Amino acid sequence: MLRYALTRGALLIAGLLVSSVVIFLTLRVLPGDVAQLIAGTQASPETVEALRESLGLNQPLIVQYLGWIGGVFRGDLGTSQLSGTSVSAELLEKSRVTVPLGLIAMTIALLIAVPFGIISALLRGRAGGTAMSVGAQAIAAVPVIWAGMILVVVFAHWLGWLPAQGFPRSGWAIPAKAFESLLLPALTIGLVEGAMLMRFVRSATLQAAGEDFVRTAAAKGLTRRQALVQHGIPAVGLSIVTVLGLQVAGIIVGSVVIEQLFTLPGIGRMLVADVGTRDLIKVQSELLVLTGFVLVIGFVVDLVHHAIDPRQREAA
Amino acid sequence: MHSFTTARRSARLAAIALLAAGALVLTACAGSSPEPTPTATGKSDPDATLTVGLVLEPTNLDIRHTSGAALEQILVDNIYEGLVTRTQDNEITDRLASAHEISPDGLTYTFTLNEGITFHDGAALTSADVVASYQTVKSDATVQGNAEFAGVTAITAPDPTTVVITLAQPEQNFLFTLTGPAGLVFKKGDTTDLKTAENGTGPFVLKRWAKGSAITFDRFGEYWGDAATVGEVVFQYIPDFTAGVNAALDGSVDVLTAVDPNLVSQLEDSGEFRITTGRTTDKATLAFNNAKAPLNDVKVREALRLAIDHEALVEAVGAGQTQFGPIPELDPGYEDLSDLVPYDPAKAKALLKEAGHEKLDLTLTIPSFYGTTVAQVLISDFAKVGVSLEVNRVEFATWLEDVYTNHDYELSFVLHVEPRDFGNWANPDYYFNYDNAEVQKLYAQSQAEIDPDKSADLLAKAARIVSEDHAADWLYTGETLTALIPGVSGFPEDSINSRINLAGVTKTAD
């Protein structure tokens, strides 16, 4: 187990290093720089050059990279070239919107996926099961942005139940208000992610139905359905954990789009704005943190899986 | 400098605008719009909180180093002050200075300071602060306005209330430069981190900035002049137009600036808002790359201008005035040049044929936040004369690199919001690639001319030449729409995308 964790951990660090290089180089391909943006179009070329120098933009790429990644290793995500504020402080502030958004979305996704996935598997071959499965497929195919617009029109414009945009200025000072403003965006992501997850739960349940231990249970006198519910579904839980890890990436991507649509001051919107203004040090660190987050979740999922699933343990 | 404020519409959100427009059509069918609510008669509340909805949030608060209308709009006159400032009509008036005097030779500017001015940290302002501020502008190339201070030879303070600035040669625009960021006064030796904090002299102090959401100002109790008439101002940043209208309709803002003309009737129909139309110096400029074939041929440029139906374009955009030369109405040197390019597609076609381009493919590079209306009108107008237009939408940073810095473009569209920026046409290195010795000479003369009227005449002459050369097309002068709830009065109307002076704004108690 320890050997597995160490190997897997080394892979994680290697993955992060490779990502950092890829992130760094990809951003350098973008045309335009922050110095020109700060200086504006009335500035003389000398002004822009002076700014570029003071921001360290005319140093060789390798120096810039090492300066950045060295800082990250010391726990310093850097300072925004534009606003002069600490990147980690701002990430922390924005995560107060994005993390709850993700958690609520995830909860909604699970509340949809698990019961409906199992029911639709149990109803396999019947009209109800087919309808559910087709419906899930349709919802899963809907782009998050479109789902969001529909929900805004229905719940904010027609029914007037929920705010269509924004986050309270006071943040979480009035939790109910903050929660309210996150509900519609979270519902948007949760519905789409939930529909995808539901199809997974369904097929995992169906697969479990074909496993030997379910058949054995059935042979012992349980009905097929009882056997599935009592023995099959607990086994499904494990694979849901794995997929849930992958869903995190989907929710992060979803939040980028959704935060734009609902004007939420979260990480996703910050990222889009920072790319637009070429605040590269900030974008680099933000992307690295997000990548790291997804990689770490994958790492944890793998470890948990390895610890629980006897088959994997033997394989190692 | 370019305004993001007037046309920042994410293409991704165009669809929702369409939905809203659909709803709009339905409501419009429901009958004529109700009478606007009469202005509330309630007494103004000196401690009211005024919430103003804006489109573009500044990236930081350091107005010394960062350009951009978003920053000037809220900071100048409210937080920071200069010796002089400008009115909504772009007239220059004294601010920190109680009076100013220009020597007859136009070389020496003498300012007398008002009394009792203090910085927000309590320190008294003296002429030494002014001298230090302006010397920084003069000597530090990264400070805004550094280039405009090139002609300054000396900045001195003969006594604590007098500042004397000496120029090498007369400069008609110098005083106007002082109304911008270059003229703002900062405390000498201040260590405040200007990116996130401030220490100005204005009627408001910065209370809080929640990035990505809102900036809050409080009234400065010890302000040297008339105290602000509201207790608190919240600038609420809402980057999407439709979301802004939603925020106004659900009562979360008192004032909504930069209302999309296509959405304004939604606010009007609610009967809860008063809409003002403000003049600006925003020049919606269709730039031609004057150095690149086929646009280096004046016949091609003229043909393109003749092919554009400017009246129809203004109507499609929804707000604005036609403009046929480089100088807008609010700036000195304005002249009606509409006779130069009357809408004439037949003549345009003939000119293109003469130039050997019966069929022509051109590319328009346009920053993505400008919406699609202008590009669509141009595509259809140009198609009628055999020019097919490909639209290349790019991020603003990309536009800056490709078009502005590298001059790699054919046609470009951008709103030039800076007032009195005719100098760009006298600068052959500017991205227009327009090089005319006569224009450069006239512009230099206009700047060296001491008499403002004569200077304006020279500018008008130069502007006519630029338009006759068809160096670009000026699609329209922008107008800015503002929606206000009836309880708000005194809110500025004109030029508010570069300056929102909140000093006299009042709001009634609910």
XYZ file of N, CA, C and O in Angstrom, chain B residues 227-373:
588
model
N -19.463 69.685 0.918
C -19.503 68.258 1.231
C -20.388 67.516 0.233
O -21.333 68.085 -0.328
N -20.069 66.258 0.019
C -20.877 65.416 -0.866
C -22.294 65.324 -0.323
O -22.494 65.333 0.891
N -23.272 65.237 -1.228
C -24.677 65.276 -0.815
C -25.299 63.887 -0.653
O -26.494 63.770 -0.439
N -24.468 62.855 -0.801
C -24.916 61.520 -0.392
C -23.859 60.964 0.552
O -22.696 61.368 0.512
N -24.269 60.043 1.403
C -23.342 59.529 2.403
C -22.422 58.452 1.872
O -21.298 58.288 2.312
N -22.932 57.704 0.895
C -22.184 56.550 0.410
C -22.545 56.304 -1.051
O -23.683 56.506 -1.444
N -21.549 55.897 -1.830
C -21.809 55.541 -3.219
C -21.290 54.133 -3.454
O -20.166 53.802 -3.055
N -22.101 53.297 -4.069
C -21.661 51.955 -4.417
C -21.653 51.837 -5.933
O -22.668 52.064 -6.585
N -20.478 51.534 -6.485
C -20.405 51.260 -7.923
C -20.526 49.752 -8.091
O -19.642 49.000 -7.683
N -21.631 49.346 -8.670
C -21.890 47.911 -8.834
C -21.514 47.535 -10.265
O -22.073 48.077 -11.219
N -20.572 46.617 -10.408
C -20.109 46.264 -11.754
C -20.873 45.077 -12.310
O -20.885 44.001 -11.722
N -21.523 45.317 -13.426
C -22.335 44.277 -14.063
C -21.919 44.222 -15.530
O -22.349 45.046 -16.335
N -21.047 43.287 -15.873
C -20.443 43.321 -17.207
C -21.409 43.018 -18.349
O -21.130 43.350 -19.489
N -22.526 42.388 -18.049
C -23.432 42.031 -19.141
C -24.611 42.992 -19.169
O -25.203 43.306 -18.144
N -24.941 43.460 -20.371
C -25.997 44.461 -20.524
C -27.349 43.984 -20.011
O -28.056 44.702 -19.310
N -27.698 42.768 -20.394
C -29.005 42.252 -19.993
C -29.076 42.108 -18.475
O -30.074 42.455 -17.850
N -27.982 41.626 -17.898
C -27.943 41.485 -16.441
C -28.079 42.851 -15.779
O -28.729 42.980 -14.738
N -27.500 43.870 -16.404
C -27.605 45.220 -15.860
C -29.051 45.700 -15.840
O -29.517 46.274 -14.851
N -29.754 45.450 -16.935
C -31.163 45.853 -17.002
C -31.967 45.076 -15.955
O -32.814 45.636 -15.254
N -31.663 43.793 -15.803
C -32.333 43.000 -14.764
C -32.109 43.603 -13.388
O -33.034 43.718 -12.592
N -30.843 43.999 -13.130
C -30.513 44.559 -11.819
C -31.290 45.851 -11.582
O -31.768 46.106 -10.479
N -31.420 46.665 -12.644
C -32.175 47.912 -12.491
C -33.645 47.608 -12.220
O -34.262 48.192 -11.339
N -34.175 46.643 -12.961
C -35.602 46.342 -12.820
C -35.927 45.744 -11.461
O -37.002 45.978 -10.918
N -34.990 44.965 -10.889
C -35.323 44.404 -9.573
C -34.883 45.326 -8.433
O -34.880 44.947 -7.267
N -34.493 46.562 -8.797
C -34.263 47.568 -7.767
C -32.900 47.512 -7.103
O -32.680 48.178 -6.105
N -31.950 46.748 -7.647
C -30.666 46.708 -6.954
C -29.722 47.839 -7.358
O -28.670 47.983 -6.739
N -30.044 48.619 -8.370
C -29.263 49.839 -8.623
C -30.202 51.042 -8.767
O -31.336 50.898 -9.218
N -29.702 52.222 -8.358
C -30.487 53.455 -8.498
C -30.256 54.094 -9.857
O -31.112 54.784 -10.400
N -29.034 53.885 -10.354
C -28.653 54.472 -11.631
C -27.987 53.373 -12.443
O -27.153 52.636 -11.916
N -28.362 53.245 -13.698
C -27.677 52.295 -14.572
C -27.048 53.084 -15.704
O -27.739 53.769 -16.458
N -25.718 53.013 -15.805
C -25.026 53.740 -16.871
C -24.841 52.815 -18.066
O -24.978 51.597 -17.940
N -24.488 53.413 -19.212
C -24.203 52.651 -20.429
C -25.288 51.624 -20.737
O -25.013 50.458 -20.988
N -26.529 52.075 -20.720
C -27.633 51.177 -21.048
C -27.567 50.850 -22.542
O -27.372 51.737 -23.370
N -27.682 49.577 -22.871
C -27.702 49.180 -24.274
C -28.952 49.767 -24.934
O -30.063 49.530 -24.465
N -28.777 50.537 -26.012
C -29.940 51.185 -26.634
C -31.041 50.193 -27.004
O -32.221 50.539 -26.973
N -30.629 48.959 -27.329
C -31.638 47.969 -27.705
C -32.461 47.483 -26.515
O -33.482 46.846 -26.682
N -31.968 47.754 -25.313
C -32.685 47.267 -24.135
C -33.393 48.397 -23.392
O -34.076 48.167 -22.406
N -33.211 49.639 -23.871
C -33.670 50.783 -23.095
C -35.188 50.804 -22.934
O -35.710 51.209 -21.900
N -35.898 50.289 -23.939
C -37.354 50.365 -23.849
C -37.892 49.489 -22.731
O -38.951 49.751 -22.173
N -37.137 48.441 -22.360
C -37.537 47.617 -21.219
C -37.614 48.458 -19.956
O -38.520 48.315 -19.153
N -36.606 49.340 -19.817
C -36.583 50.203 -18.639
C -37.659 51.271 -18.745
O -38.326 51.605 -17.758
N -37.831 51.803 -19.945
C -38.851 52.842 -20.148
C -40.242 52.287 -19.862
O -41.051 52.919 -19.193
N -40.472 51.069 -20.359
C -41.802 50.486 -20.208
C -42.157 50.226 -18.749
O -43.322 50.180 -18.390
N -41.152 50.030 -17.921
C -41.441 49.768 -16.506
C -42.020 51.010 -15.841
O -42.653 50.927 -14.801
N -41.765 52.182 -16.450
C -42.291 53.421 -15.887
C -41.565 53.869 -14.636
O -41.950 54.841 -14.003
N -40.501 53.170 -14.255
C -39.834 53.489 -13.003
C -38.530 54.241 -13.212
O -37.819 54.547 -12.263
N -38.194 54.509 -14.474
C -36.904 55.141 -14.728
C -37.029 56.357 -15.616
O -37.922 56.455 -16.449
N -36.096 57.273 -15.401
C -35.937 58.406 -16.280
C -34.677 58.084 -17.076
O -33.669 57.644 -16.521
N -34.733 58.255 -18.403
C -33.574 57.942 -19.236
C -32.967 59.250 -19.729
O -33.678 60.105 -20.274
N -31.669 59.421 -19.537
C -31.008 60.597 -20.099
C -30.078 60.154 -21.223
O -29.532 59.052 -21.193
N -29.947 61.020 -22.218
C -29.037 60.747 -23.318
C -27.877 61.724 -23.215
O -28.091 62.938 -23.253
N -26.679 61.214 -23.041
C -25.534 62.085 -22.833
C -24.617 62.137 -24.034
O -24.438 61.142 -24.735
N -24.066 63.330 -24.251
C -23.103 63.470 -25.347
C -21.745 62.939 -24.890
O -21.428 62.953 -23.701
N -20.957 62.484 -25.856
C -19.614 62.005 -25.537
C -18.653 62.479 -26.623
O -19.084 63.070 -27.625
N -17.386 62.201 -26.408
C -16.416 62.415 -27.491
C -15.987 61.069 -28.055
O -14.914 60.950 -28.638
N -16.793 60.045 -27.886
C -16.451 58.718 -28.408
C -16.585 58.727 -29.922
O -17.671 58.938 -30.447
N -15.475 58.463 -30.561
C -15.504 58.423 -32.017
C -15.482 56.969 -32.464
O -14.477 56.281 -32.288
N -16.582 56.503 -33.001
C -16.638 55.123 -33.493
C -15.867 55.095 -34.802
O -16.376 55.449 -35.850
N -14.622 54.689 -34.712
C -13.709 54.876 -35.836
C -13.528 53.595 -36.631
O -13.107 52.570 -36.086
N -13.843 53.665 -37.910
C -13.523 52.570 -38.823
C -12.179 52.927 -39.429
O -12.091 53.744 -40.352
N -11.118 52.347 -38.870
C -9.773 52.706 -39.314
C -9.421 51.955 -40.590
O -9.747 50.781 -40.737
N -8.783 52.655 -41.509
C -8.232 52.031 -42.714
C -6.724 51.976 -42.536
O -6.127 52.961 -42.087
N -6.123 50.869 -42.885
C -4.668 50.817 -42.853
C -4.140 51.554 -44.087
O -4.007 50.987 -45.164
N -3.851 52.850 -43.893
C -3.503 53.723 -45.017
C -2.236 53.316 -45.762
O -1.975 53.820 -46.847
N -1.435 52.420 -45.146
C -0.174 52.057 -45.785
C -0.276 50.736 -46.531
O 0.672 50.306 -47.170
N -1.423 50.075 -46.434
C -1.497 48.717 -46.969
C -2.451 48.652 -48.158
O -3.571 49.145 -48.084
N -2.003 48.036 -49.231
C -2.865 47.865 -50.401
C -4.032 46.964 -50.029
O -3.857 46.044 -49.230
N -5.229 47.171 -50.547
C -5.620 48.233 -51.489
C -6.031 49.534 -50.791
O -6.435 50.470 -51.469
N -5.886 49.598 -49.473
C -6.392 50.774 -48.766
C -5.431 51.963 -48.860
O -5.753 53.059 -48.396
N -4.260 51.746 -49.441
C -3.373 52.893 -49.659
C -3.855 53.720 -50.846
O -3.299 54.773 -51.145
N -4.886 53.240 -51.545
C -5.468 53.957 -52.682
C -6.651 54.790 -52.183
O -7.637 54.257 -51.681
N -6.528 56.112 -52.343
C -7.553 57.006 -51.798
C -8.928 56.736 -52.415
O -9.962 56.905 -51.771
N -8.940 56.243 -53.674
C -10.226 55.959 -54.319
C -10.942 54.820 -53.593
O -12.172 54.844 -53.423
N -10.185 53.828 -53.176
C -10.789 52.706 -52.454
C -11.359 53.199 -51.121
O -12.480 52.863 -50.741
N -10.580 54.028 -50.438
C -11.042 54.521 -49.136
C -12.303 55.374 -49.293
O -13.264 55.243 -48.529
N -12.288 56.233 -50.333
C -13.468 57.066 -50.547
C -14.684 56.201 -50.878
O -15.794 56.433 -50.369
N -14.444 55.186 -51.716
C -15.552 54.308 -52.097
C -16.165 53.640 -50.873
O -17.394 53.567 -50.728
N -15.312 53.196 -49.969
C -15.822 52.521 -48.773
C -16.672 53.487 -47.940
O -17.725 53.121 -47.416
N -16.223 54.732 -47.856
C -16.982 55.700 -47.061
C -18.327 56.013 -47.716
O -19.344 56.146 -47.042
N -18.292 56.163 -49.057
C -19.540 56.475 -49.769
C -20.541 55.323 -49.669
O -21.748 55.514 -49.766
N -20.000 54.107 -49.479
C -20.879 52.933 -49.460
C -21.622 52.780 -48.137
O -22.564 51.997 -48.026
N -21.187 53.508 -47.110
C -21.798 53.345 -45.786
C -22.970 54.312 -45.614
O -22.810 55.524 -45.760
N -24.114 53.763 -45.300
C -25.293 54.590 -45.023
C -25.254 54.976 -43.541
O -25.723 54.224 -42.677
N -24.668 56.136 -43.261
C -24.407 56.503 -41.867
C -25.679 56.698 -41.044
O -25.719 56.343 -39.874
N -26.682 57.289 -41.673
C -27.943 57.508 -40.948
C -28.520 56.164 -40.495
O -28.940 55.999 -39.348
N -28.525 55.209 -41.425
C -29.092 53.898 -41.108
C -28.256 53.199 -40.045
O -28.778 52.489 -39.187
N -26.954 53.420 -40.112
C -26.063 52.794 -39.140
C -26.359 53.307 -37.726
O -26.480 52.542 -36.776
N -26.499 54.633 -37.616
C -26.808 55.231 -36.311
C -28.124 54.672 -35.781
O -28.261 54.348 -34.606
N -29.064 54.519 -36.703
C -30.363 53.989 -36.293
C -30.230 52.555 -35.788
O -30.819 52.176 -34.777
N -29.407 51.776 -36.482
C -29.221 50.377 -36.072
C -28.529 50.295 -34.722
O -28.864 49.456 -33.885
N -27.545 51.168 -34.509
C -26.827 51.150 -33.233
C -27.770 51.597 -32.111
O -27.711 51.092 -30.999
N -28.650 52.542 -32.424
C -29.670 52.917 -31.454
C -29.407 54.205 -30.704
O -30.301 54.761 -30.101
N -28.170 54.683 -30.701
C -27.861 55.951 -30.046
C -26.587 56.494 -30.666
O -25.647 55.746 -30.896
N -26.564 57.792 -30.934
C -25.374 58.380 -31.513
C -25.717 59.435 -32.534
O -26.894 59.652 -32.855
N -24.693 60.149 -33.011
C -24.858 61.185 -34.028
C -23.884 60.881 -35.149
O -22.799 60.360 -34.898
N -24.262 61.241 -36.365
C -23.310 61.024 -37.449
C -22.117 61.956 -37.266
O -22.225 63.045 -36.689
N -20.984 61.517 -37.739
C -19.760 62.312 -37.631
C -18.938 62.038 -38.886
O -18.637 60.883 -39.185
N -18.539 63.072 -39.583
C -17.892 62.836 -40.872
C -16.429 63.261 -40.912
O -15.807 63.264 -41.952
N -15.906 63.658 -39.761
C -14.492 64.011 -39.715
C -13.919 63.552 -38.396
O -14.640 63.025 -37.543
N -12.622 63.766 -38.186
C -11.967 63.215 -36.994
C -12.292 63.930 -35.682
O -11.961 63.417 -34.625
N -12.920 65.118 -35.759
C -13.165 65.860 -34.513
C -14.652 65.841 -34.163
O -15.494 66.229 -34.971
N -14.999 65.370 -32.962
C -16.406 65.325 -32.555
C -16.888 66.694 -32.092
O -16.089 67.593 -31.835
N -18.186 66.827 -31.948
C -18.795 68.140 -31.695
C -18.324 68.792 -30.399
O -18.256 70.011 -30.302
N -18.003 67.981 -29.376
C -17.631 68.561 -28.087
C -16.187 69.070 -28.051
O -15.783 69.688 -27.073
N -15.408 68.800 -29.089
C -14.002 69.196 -29.085
C -13.770 70.420 -29.962
O -14.500 70.649 -30.931
N -12.739 71.212 -29.622
C -12.424 72.366 -30.469
C -12.017 71.930 -31.873
O -11.336 70.916 -32.031
N -12.456 72.702 -32.861
C -12.095 72.391 -34.245
C -13.170 71.600 -34.968
O -12.987 71.208 -36.117
N -14.332 71.402 -34.304
C -15.390 70.644 -34.954
C -15.989 71.435 -36.106
O -16.135 72.652 -36.047
N -16.332 70.736 -37.158
C -16.974 71.347 -38.314
C -17.840 70.262 -38.957
O -17.435 69.092 -38.995
N -18.989 70.624 -39.450
C -19.855 69.650 -40.111
C -19.277 69.336 -41.494
O -19.226 70.198 -42.363
N -18.838 68.094 -41.680
C -18.199 67.732 -42.947
C -19.044 66.732 -43.738
O -18.533 65.997 -44.575
N -20.351 66.741 -43.468
C -21.196 65.708 -44.077
C -21.211 65.778 -45.600
O -21.434 64.767 -46.266
N -20.932 66.975 -46.158
C -20.955 67.097 -47.619
C -19.833 66.303 -48.292
O -19.885 66.029 -49.481
N -18.820 65.917 -47.515
C -17.687 65.216 -48.121
C -18.020 63.795 -48.546
O -17.472 63.286 -49.519
N -18.880 63.140 -47.794
C -19.205 61.749 -48.142
C -20.702 61.479 -48.055
O -21.156 60.770 -47.175
N -21.486 62.030 -48.981
C -22.908 61.694 -48.987
C -23.061 60.227 -49.409
O -22.283 59.739 -50.221
N -24.064 59.561 -48.830
C -24.265 58.136 -49.135
C -24.512 57.965 -50.624
O -25.455 58.527 -51.180
N -23.647 57.234 -51.305
C -23.735 57.125 -52.760
C -23.104 55.815 -53.234
O -21.971 55.784 -53.717
N -23.847 54.707 -53.111
C -23.278 53.414 -53.484
C -22.890 53.335 -54.968
O -21.911 52.661 -55.309
N -23.639 54.040 -55.820
C -23.330 53.966 -57.254
C -21.954 54.562 -57.518
O -21.115 53.979 -58.228
N -21.715 55.720 -56.903
C -20.418 56.357 -57.092
C -19.313 55.485 -56.468
O -18.203 55.387 -57.001
N -19.633 54.862 -55.363
C -18.659 53.987 -54.714
C -18.245 52.865 -55.651
O -17.056 52.556 -55.800
N -19.243 52.286 -56.308
C -18.973 51.195 -57.242
C -18.076 51.665 -58.380
O -17.119 50.992 -58.773
N -18.425 52.863 -58.887
C -17.659 53.417 -60.001
C -16.203 53.659 -59.585
O -15.267 53.348 -60.335
N -16.034 54.202 -58.372
C -14.685 54.477 -57.889
C -13.866 53.191 -57.757
O -12.687 53.143 -58.098
N -14.528 52.154 -57.244
C -13.827 50.879 -57.075
C -13.415 50.323 -58.431
O -12.322 49.767 -58.591
N -14.291 50.503 -59.419
C -13.987 50.015 -60.762
C -12.781 50.765 -61.325
O -11.848 50.172 -61.861
N -12.818 52.090 -61.136
C -11.692 52.927 -61.567
C -10.385 52.461 -60.950
O -9.336 52.467 -61.581
N -10.490 52.078 -59.668
C -9.289 51.650 -58.948
C -8.907 50.217 -59.287
O -7.886 49.707 -58.823
N -9.742 49.576 -60.133
C -9.422 48.214 -60.558
C -9.841 47.142 -59.572
O -9.236 46.078 -59.501
N -10.870 47.439 -58.765
C -11.306 46.442 -57.776
C -12.804 46.234 -57.865
O -13.547 46.624 -56.966
N -13.261 45.626 -58.955
C -14.704 45.410 -59.039
C -15.181 44.458 -57.961
O -16.280 44.581 -57.442
N -14.301 43.517 -57.630
C -14.566 42.629 -56.499
C -13.421 42.811 -55.518
O -12.267 42.890 -55.908
N -13.789 42.898 -54.222
C -12.743 43.154 -53.242
C -13.065 42.387 -51.966
O -14.200 42.377 -51.514
N -12.035 41.731 -51.413
C -12.218 41.049 -50.127
C -11.424 41.795 -49.065
O -10.219 41.991 -49.224
N -12.103 42.205 -48.000
C -11.415 42.919 -46.927
C -11.708 42.262 -45.589
O -12.734 41.602 -45.420
N -10.802 42.486 -44.637
C -10.989 41.928 -43.297
C -11.105 43.055 -42.279
O -10.319 44.000 -42.302
N -12.108 42.940 -41.417
C -12.311 43.915 -40.348
C -11.925 43.263 -39.019
O -12.485 42.255 -38.629
N -10.944 43.857 -38.326
C -10.540 43.327 -37.021
C -11.205 44.165 -35.937
O -11.028 45.383 -35.890
N -11.975 43.511 -35.089
C -12.800 44.238 -34.127
C -12.725 43.546 -32.759
O -12.839 42.327 -32.673
N -12.478 44.317 -31.695
C -12.468 43.711 -30.355
C -13.823 43.085 -30.044
O -14.870 43.639 -30.397
N -13.780 41.936 -29.387
C -14.989 41.113 -29.274
C -16.082 41.731 -28.404
O -17.230 41.338 -28.504
N -15.750 42.739 -27.558
C -16.801 43.254 -26.668
C -17.708 44.276 -27.341
O -18.573 44.834 -26.697
N -17.525 44.514 -28.631
C -18.320 45.546 -29.278
C -19.657 45.113 -29.856
O -20.308 45.886 -30.529
N -20.055 43.868 -29.651
C -21.348 43.499 -30.212
C -21.251 43.305 -31.722
O -20.180 43.415 -32.309
N -22.362 43.037 -32.355
C -22.311 42.644 -33.752
C -22.976 43.639 -34.695
O -22.830 43.518 -35.907
N -23.683 44.630 -34.131
C -24.477 45.509 -34.997
C -23.640 46.197 -36.069
O -23.953 46.139 -37.254
